[in-house]
Coordinates of C-alpha atoms in Angstrom, one line a residue:
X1 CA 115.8 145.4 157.1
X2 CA 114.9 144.1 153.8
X3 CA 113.4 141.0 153.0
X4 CA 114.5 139.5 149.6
X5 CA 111.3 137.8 148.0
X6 CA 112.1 135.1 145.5
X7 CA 110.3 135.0 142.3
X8 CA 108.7 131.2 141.6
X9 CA 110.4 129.8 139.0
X10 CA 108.3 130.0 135.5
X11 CA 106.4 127.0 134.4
X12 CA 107.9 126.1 131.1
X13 CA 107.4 122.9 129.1
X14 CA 109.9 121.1 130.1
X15 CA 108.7 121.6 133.8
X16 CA 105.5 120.0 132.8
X17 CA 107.0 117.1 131.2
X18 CA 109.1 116.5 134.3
X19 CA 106.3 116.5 136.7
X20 CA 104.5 114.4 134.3
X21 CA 106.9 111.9 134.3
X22 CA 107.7 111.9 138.1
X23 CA 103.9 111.5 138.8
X24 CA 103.2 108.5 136.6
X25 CA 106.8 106.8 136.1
X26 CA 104.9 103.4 137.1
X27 CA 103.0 104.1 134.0
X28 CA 106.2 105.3 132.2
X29 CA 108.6 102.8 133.5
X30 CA 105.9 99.4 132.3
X31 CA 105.3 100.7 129.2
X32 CA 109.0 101.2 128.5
X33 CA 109.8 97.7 130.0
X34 CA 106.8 96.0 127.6
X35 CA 107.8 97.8 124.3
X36 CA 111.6 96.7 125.2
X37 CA 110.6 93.4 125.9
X38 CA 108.3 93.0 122.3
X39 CA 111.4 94.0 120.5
X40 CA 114.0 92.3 122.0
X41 CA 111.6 89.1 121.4
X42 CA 111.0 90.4 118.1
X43 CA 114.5 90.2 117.2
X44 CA 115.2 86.5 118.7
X45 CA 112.4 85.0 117.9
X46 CA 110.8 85.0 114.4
X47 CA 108.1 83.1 115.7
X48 CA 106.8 85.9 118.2
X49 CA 106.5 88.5 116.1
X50 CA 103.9 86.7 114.0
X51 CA 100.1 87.7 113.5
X52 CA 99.1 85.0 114.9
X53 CA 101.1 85.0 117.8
X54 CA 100.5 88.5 118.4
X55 CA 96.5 87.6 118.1
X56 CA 96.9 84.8 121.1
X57 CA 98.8 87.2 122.9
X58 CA 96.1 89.6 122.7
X59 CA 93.3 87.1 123.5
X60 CA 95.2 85.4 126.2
X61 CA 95.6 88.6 128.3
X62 CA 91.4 88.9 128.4
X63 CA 91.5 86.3 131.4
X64 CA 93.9 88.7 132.7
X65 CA 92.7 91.7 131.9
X66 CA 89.3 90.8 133.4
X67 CA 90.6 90.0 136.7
X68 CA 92.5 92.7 137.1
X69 CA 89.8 95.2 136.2
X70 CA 87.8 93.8 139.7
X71 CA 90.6 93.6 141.5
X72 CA 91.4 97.4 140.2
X73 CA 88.1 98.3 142.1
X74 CA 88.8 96.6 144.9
X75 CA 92.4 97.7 145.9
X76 CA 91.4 101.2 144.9
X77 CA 88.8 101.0 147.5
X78 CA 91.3 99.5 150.1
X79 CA 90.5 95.9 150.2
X80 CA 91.8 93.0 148.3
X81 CA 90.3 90.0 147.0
X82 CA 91.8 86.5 147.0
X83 CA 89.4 84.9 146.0
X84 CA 88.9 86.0 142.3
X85 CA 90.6 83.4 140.8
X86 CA 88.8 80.6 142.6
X87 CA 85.7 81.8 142.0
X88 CA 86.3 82.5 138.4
X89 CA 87.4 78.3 138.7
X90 CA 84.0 77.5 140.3
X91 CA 82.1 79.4 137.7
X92 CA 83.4 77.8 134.8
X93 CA 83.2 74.5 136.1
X94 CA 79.2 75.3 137.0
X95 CA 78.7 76.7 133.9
X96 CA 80.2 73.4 131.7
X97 CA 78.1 71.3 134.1
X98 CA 74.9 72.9 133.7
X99 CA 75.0 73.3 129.9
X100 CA 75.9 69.6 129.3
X101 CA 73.4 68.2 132.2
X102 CA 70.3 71.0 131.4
X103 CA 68.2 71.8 128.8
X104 CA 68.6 75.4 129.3
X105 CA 69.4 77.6 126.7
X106 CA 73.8 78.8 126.9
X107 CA 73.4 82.4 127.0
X108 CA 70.9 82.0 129.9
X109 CA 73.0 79.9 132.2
X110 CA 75.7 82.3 131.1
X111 CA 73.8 85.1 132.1
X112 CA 72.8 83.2 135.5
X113 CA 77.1 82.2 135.5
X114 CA 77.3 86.3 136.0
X115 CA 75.0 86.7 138.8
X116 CA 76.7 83.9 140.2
X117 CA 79.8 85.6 140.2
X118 CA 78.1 88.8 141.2
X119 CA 76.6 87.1 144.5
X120 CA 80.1 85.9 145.6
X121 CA 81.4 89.3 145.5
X122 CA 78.2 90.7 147.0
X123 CA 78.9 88.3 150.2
X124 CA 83.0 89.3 150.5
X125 CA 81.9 92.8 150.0
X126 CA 78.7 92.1 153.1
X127 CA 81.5 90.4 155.3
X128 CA 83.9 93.6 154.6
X129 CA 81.6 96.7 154.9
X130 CA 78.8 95.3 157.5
X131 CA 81.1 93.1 159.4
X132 CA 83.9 95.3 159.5
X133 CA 86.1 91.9 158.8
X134 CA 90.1 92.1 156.9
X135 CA 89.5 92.1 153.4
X136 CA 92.3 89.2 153.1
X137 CA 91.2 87.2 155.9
X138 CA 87.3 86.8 154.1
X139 CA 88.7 86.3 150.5
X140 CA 90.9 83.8 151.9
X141 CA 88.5 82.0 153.5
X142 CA 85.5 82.3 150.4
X143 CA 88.9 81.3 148.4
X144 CA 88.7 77.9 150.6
X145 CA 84.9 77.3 150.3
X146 CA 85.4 78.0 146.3
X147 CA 88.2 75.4 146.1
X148 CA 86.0 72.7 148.0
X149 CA 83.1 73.5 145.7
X150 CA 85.1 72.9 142.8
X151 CA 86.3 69.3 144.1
X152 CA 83.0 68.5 144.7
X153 CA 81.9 69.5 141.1
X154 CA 84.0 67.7 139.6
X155 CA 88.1 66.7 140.0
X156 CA 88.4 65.9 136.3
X157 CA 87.5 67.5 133.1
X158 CA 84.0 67.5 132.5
X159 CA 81.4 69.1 130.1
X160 CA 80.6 68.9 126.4
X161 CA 80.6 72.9 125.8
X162 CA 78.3 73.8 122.6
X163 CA 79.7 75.1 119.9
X164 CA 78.0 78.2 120.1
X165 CA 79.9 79.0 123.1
X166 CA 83.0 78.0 121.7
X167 CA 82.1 80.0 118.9
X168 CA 82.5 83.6 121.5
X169 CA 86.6 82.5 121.2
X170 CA 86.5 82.6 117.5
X171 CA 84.4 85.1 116.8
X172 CA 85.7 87.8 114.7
X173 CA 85.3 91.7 113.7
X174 CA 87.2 92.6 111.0
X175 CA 91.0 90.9 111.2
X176 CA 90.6 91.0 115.3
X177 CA 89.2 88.8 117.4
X178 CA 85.8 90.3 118.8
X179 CA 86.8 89.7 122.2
X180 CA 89.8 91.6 121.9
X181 CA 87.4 94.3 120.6
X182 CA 85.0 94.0 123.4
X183 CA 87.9 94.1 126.0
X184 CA 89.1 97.0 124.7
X185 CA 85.8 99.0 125.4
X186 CA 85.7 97.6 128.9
X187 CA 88.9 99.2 129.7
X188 CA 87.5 102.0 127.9
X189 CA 84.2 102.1 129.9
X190 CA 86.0 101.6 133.1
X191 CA 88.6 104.7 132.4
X192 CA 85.7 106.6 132.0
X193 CA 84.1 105.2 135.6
X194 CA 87.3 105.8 137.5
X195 CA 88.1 109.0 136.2
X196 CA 84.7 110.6 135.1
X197 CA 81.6 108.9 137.4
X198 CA 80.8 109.8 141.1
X199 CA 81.1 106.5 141.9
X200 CA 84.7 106.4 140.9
X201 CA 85.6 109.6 142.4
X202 CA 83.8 107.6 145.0
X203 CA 86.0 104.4 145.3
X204 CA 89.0 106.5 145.3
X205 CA 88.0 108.6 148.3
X206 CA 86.9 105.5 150.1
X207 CA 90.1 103.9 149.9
X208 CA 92.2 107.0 150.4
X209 CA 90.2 107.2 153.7
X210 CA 86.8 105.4 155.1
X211 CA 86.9 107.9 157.8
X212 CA 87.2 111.1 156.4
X213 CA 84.8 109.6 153.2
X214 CA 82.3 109.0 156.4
X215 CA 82.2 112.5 157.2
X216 CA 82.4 113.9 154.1
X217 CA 78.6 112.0 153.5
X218 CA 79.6 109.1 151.6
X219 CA 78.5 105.7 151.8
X220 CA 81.5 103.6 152.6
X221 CA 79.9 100.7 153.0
X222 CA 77.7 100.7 149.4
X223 CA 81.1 101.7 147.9
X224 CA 83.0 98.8 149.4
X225 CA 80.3 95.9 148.3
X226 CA 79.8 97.5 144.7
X227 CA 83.5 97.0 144.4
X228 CA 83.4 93.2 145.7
X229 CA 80.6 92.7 143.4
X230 CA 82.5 93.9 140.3
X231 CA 85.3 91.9 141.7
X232 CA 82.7 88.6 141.3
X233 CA 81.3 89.7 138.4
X234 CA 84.7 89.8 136.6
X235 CA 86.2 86.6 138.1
X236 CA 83.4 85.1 136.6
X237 CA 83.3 86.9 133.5
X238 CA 86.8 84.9 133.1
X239 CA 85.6 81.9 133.8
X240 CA 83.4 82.0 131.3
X241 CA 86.2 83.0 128.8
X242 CA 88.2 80.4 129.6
X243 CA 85.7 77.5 129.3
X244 CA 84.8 79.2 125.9
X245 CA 88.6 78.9 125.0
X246 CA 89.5 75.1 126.0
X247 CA 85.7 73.7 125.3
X248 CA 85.5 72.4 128.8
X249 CA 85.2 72.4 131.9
X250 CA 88.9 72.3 133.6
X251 CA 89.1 71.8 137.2
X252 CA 92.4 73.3 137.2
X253 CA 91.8 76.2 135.7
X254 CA 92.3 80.0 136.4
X255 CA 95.0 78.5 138.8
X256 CA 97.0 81.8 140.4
X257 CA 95.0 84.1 138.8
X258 CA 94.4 86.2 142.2
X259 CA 98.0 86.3 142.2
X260 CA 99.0 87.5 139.0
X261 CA 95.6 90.1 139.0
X262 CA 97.3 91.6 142.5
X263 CA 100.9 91.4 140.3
X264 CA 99.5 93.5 137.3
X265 CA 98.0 96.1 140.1
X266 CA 100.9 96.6 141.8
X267 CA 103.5 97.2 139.1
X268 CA 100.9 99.2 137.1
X269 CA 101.5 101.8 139.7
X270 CA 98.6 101.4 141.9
X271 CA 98.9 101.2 145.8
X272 CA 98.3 98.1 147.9
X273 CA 97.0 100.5 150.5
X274 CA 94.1 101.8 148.6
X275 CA 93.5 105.3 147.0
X276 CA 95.9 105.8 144.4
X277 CA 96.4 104.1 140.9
X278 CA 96.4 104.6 137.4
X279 CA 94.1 102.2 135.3
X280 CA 96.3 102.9 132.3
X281 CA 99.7 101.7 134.5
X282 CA 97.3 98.0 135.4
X283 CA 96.3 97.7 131.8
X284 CA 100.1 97.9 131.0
X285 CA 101.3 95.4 133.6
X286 CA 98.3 93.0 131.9
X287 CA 100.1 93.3 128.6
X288 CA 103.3 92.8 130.2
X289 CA 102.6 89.8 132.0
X290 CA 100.5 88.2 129.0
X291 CA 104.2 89.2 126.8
X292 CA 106.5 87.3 129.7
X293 CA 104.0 84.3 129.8
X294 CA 104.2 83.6 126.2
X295 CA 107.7 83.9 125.9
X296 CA 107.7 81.0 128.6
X297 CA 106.1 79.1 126.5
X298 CA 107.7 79.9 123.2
X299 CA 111.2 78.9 124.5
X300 CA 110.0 76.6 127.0
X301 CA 110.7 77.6 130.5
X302 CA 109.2 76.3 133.3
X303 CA 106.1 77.8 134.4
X304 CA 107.6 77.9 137.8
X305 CA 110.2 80.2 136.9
X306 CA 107.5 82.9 135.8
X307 CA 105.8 82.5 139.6
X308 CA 109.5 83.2 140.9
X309 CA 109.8 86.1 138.3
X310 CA 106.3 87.8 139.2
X311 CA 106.6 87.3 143.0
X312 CA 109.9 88.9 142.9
X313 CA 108.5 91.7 140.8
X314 CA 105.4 92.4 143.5
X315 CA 107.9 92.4 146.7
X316 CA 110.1 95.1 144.6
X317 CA 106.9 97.4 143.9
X318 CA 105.6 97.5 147.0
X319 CA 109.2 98.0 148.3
X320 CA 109.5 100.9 146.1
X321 CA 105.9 102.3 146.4
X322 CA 106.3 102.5 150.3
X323 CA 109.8 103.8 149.9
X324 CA 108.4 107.0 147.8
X325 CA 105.8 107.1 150.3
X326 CA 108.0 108.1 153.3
X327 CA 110.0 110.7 151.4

C-alpha cells in the first residue's frame, strides 16, 4: 500500500510576514495602539501636538524608561523587583541632602548616588541567588526599609540643588534635549546586551530555566545579582533625573514607579515568568504610558483614573500571555 507524502508548503513572503507578526504582536499590537493614540490626540488637542509638548513627553518618559530598563533585566532573569521605585525615592532624597549639607563636589556624590543604587540591588540580588529567597517577598521588604529611610531623611521637601545639576535637565544637543539623546543610546546599548552579549544570552537562559542553565555551566547565581544590581543602579539613575528636574529633593517622589516599570514590561510583550521578551515591545509600552500620562494631565483627569487604567491593562496581559501559553 502506498503512502502519500505531503509536500511542505513553500515559504513565501507572505508566510514570513505572518509568522513575524504572530511572534511579536505585543510589539505590533503597542506600537499600533501608541501611534493611534498620538493621532487621535493630535487631532483633539492642538496643544499636544506641539514641540514643546512633544519634548516633555520625551523627557518625562526617561524616569520611565530607566526603570523599566532594570526591571527588563530582572523579569527576564525570573525575578522581580518592587523595590525600584523606592529606592530610586531614597536616592534622590540622599543625594539633595548631601549636596546642600556637604562640601563635596555634585558629580562626586552623584557618582557615589550610583553605587548607592548599585549596593541596593547587589543586596536583593544576594538575598535572591545565595538565599534562595522569593524575589517579591525581599523587594517588598527592601521596599519597606527604603520607605522608612526616606521618612527619616526628611518628610518635606528639602535641598537647594546647584544649578549645575539642574543644568543636566536643560541641557541640549542640537534642538533635543541631551537626555533624550543619552536615553536613546542606553536603549541602544542595552538591545545590543540582550540580543548580542553572553551575558544577555545569559539572563535569558537563566530565567527560561535556573535548572537546566545549572547544568548547562552557567552561573545562575552571578547572573541573578548582576540583574538586581542594574535594577539599583537604574532606580537610582532616576532618582537622580528627577531631582535634576524639580530642583529638589521631593519626598514623594518616584511614587508607583515599580508599578508602572512592571506595567510597561508586561504589555511590551515580555513574560512575568521570566525568559521571554522583547526590549523593543517595553520601550514601546514606556512611550505609551508617558503618551496616556500626559494626556491626563492635559485634559485634567484624575491621576487616579490612570492607576485604574494601567492595573486593568497588566491583569489583561498577563491574562492573555498565559492564555497563549497553554495553547
Amino acid at each position: 500500500m502506498s503512502q502519500t507524502i505531503t509536500a511542505p508548503a513553500p515559504v513565501t513572503a507572505g508566510n514570513r510576514t505572518l509568522r513575524w507578526t504572530r511572534r511579536n504582536a505585543a510589539v505590533v499590537l503597542i506600537y499600533g495602539i501608541t501611534a493611534t493614540l498620538v493621532i487621535v490626540a493630535s487631532i483633539m488637542s492642538p496643544t499636544f501636538r506641539d514641540v514643546a509638548n512633544i519634548t516633555d513627553v520625551l523627557r518625562q518618559s526617561i524616569v520611565l524608561g530607566l526603570v523599566t530598563i532594570g526591571q527588563l533585566f530582572v523579569i527576564l532573569a525570573g525575578g522581580i523587583d518592587m523595590s525600584a521605585g523606592m529606592a530610586a525615592r531614597v536616592i534622590g532624597l540622599g543625594v539633595a541632602v548631601a549636596l546642600t549639607s556637604t562640601m563635596l563636589p555634585p558629580i562626586l556624590v552623584i557618582v557615589l548616588g550610583l553605587v548607592a543604587g548599585a549596593l541596593i540591588g547587589l543586596l536583593n540580588g544576594l538575598l535572591v541567588a545565595r538565599f534562595g529567597a522569593q524575589p517579591f517577598i525581599v523587594t517588598l521588604g527592601t521596599m519597606g526599609v527604603l520607605y522608612g529611610l526616606a521618612l527619616a531623611i526628611s518628610d518635606g521637601p528639602t535641598g537647594m540643588i546647584p544649578r549645575s545639576v539642574v543644568a543636566i535637565y536643560e541641557m541640549k544637543i542640537g534642538p533635543l534635549p541631551a537626555s533624550v539623546v543619552v536615553m536613546a543610546l542606553l536603549w541602544l546599548a542595552t538591545w545590543w546586551v540582550l540580543r548580542s552579549s553572553r551575558f544577555g544570552r545569559a539572563t535569558y537562559a537563566v530565567g527560561g530555566s535556573p535548572s537546566v542553565s545549572r547544568l548547562a555551566g552557567l552561573n545562575v547565581n552571578r547572573v541573578l545579582i548582576v540583574t538586581y544590581m542594574i535594577s539599583g543602579l537604574c532606580a537610582a539613575a532616576a532618582g537622580i533625573f528627577l531631582l535634576a528636574r524639580s530642583g529638589v529633593g521631593n519626598p514623594n517622589m518616584a511614587l508607583g514607579l515599580e508599578f508602572q516599570s512592571i506595567v510597561a514590561a508586561a504589555i511590551g510583550g515580555v513574560s512575568l515568568y521570566g525568559g521571554r521578551g522583547s526590549l523593543v515591545g517595553a520601550l514601546g509600552a514606556v512611550l505609551l504610558i508617558s503618551v496616556i500620562s500626559n494626556l491626563f494631565d492635559l485634559f485634567q483627569i484624575s491621576a487616579y483614573f490612570q492607576d485604574l487604567t494601567l492595573g486593568v491593562i497588566v491583569v489583561l496581559a498577563v491574562a492573555i500571555y498565559r492564555a497563549d501559553k497553554n495553547k
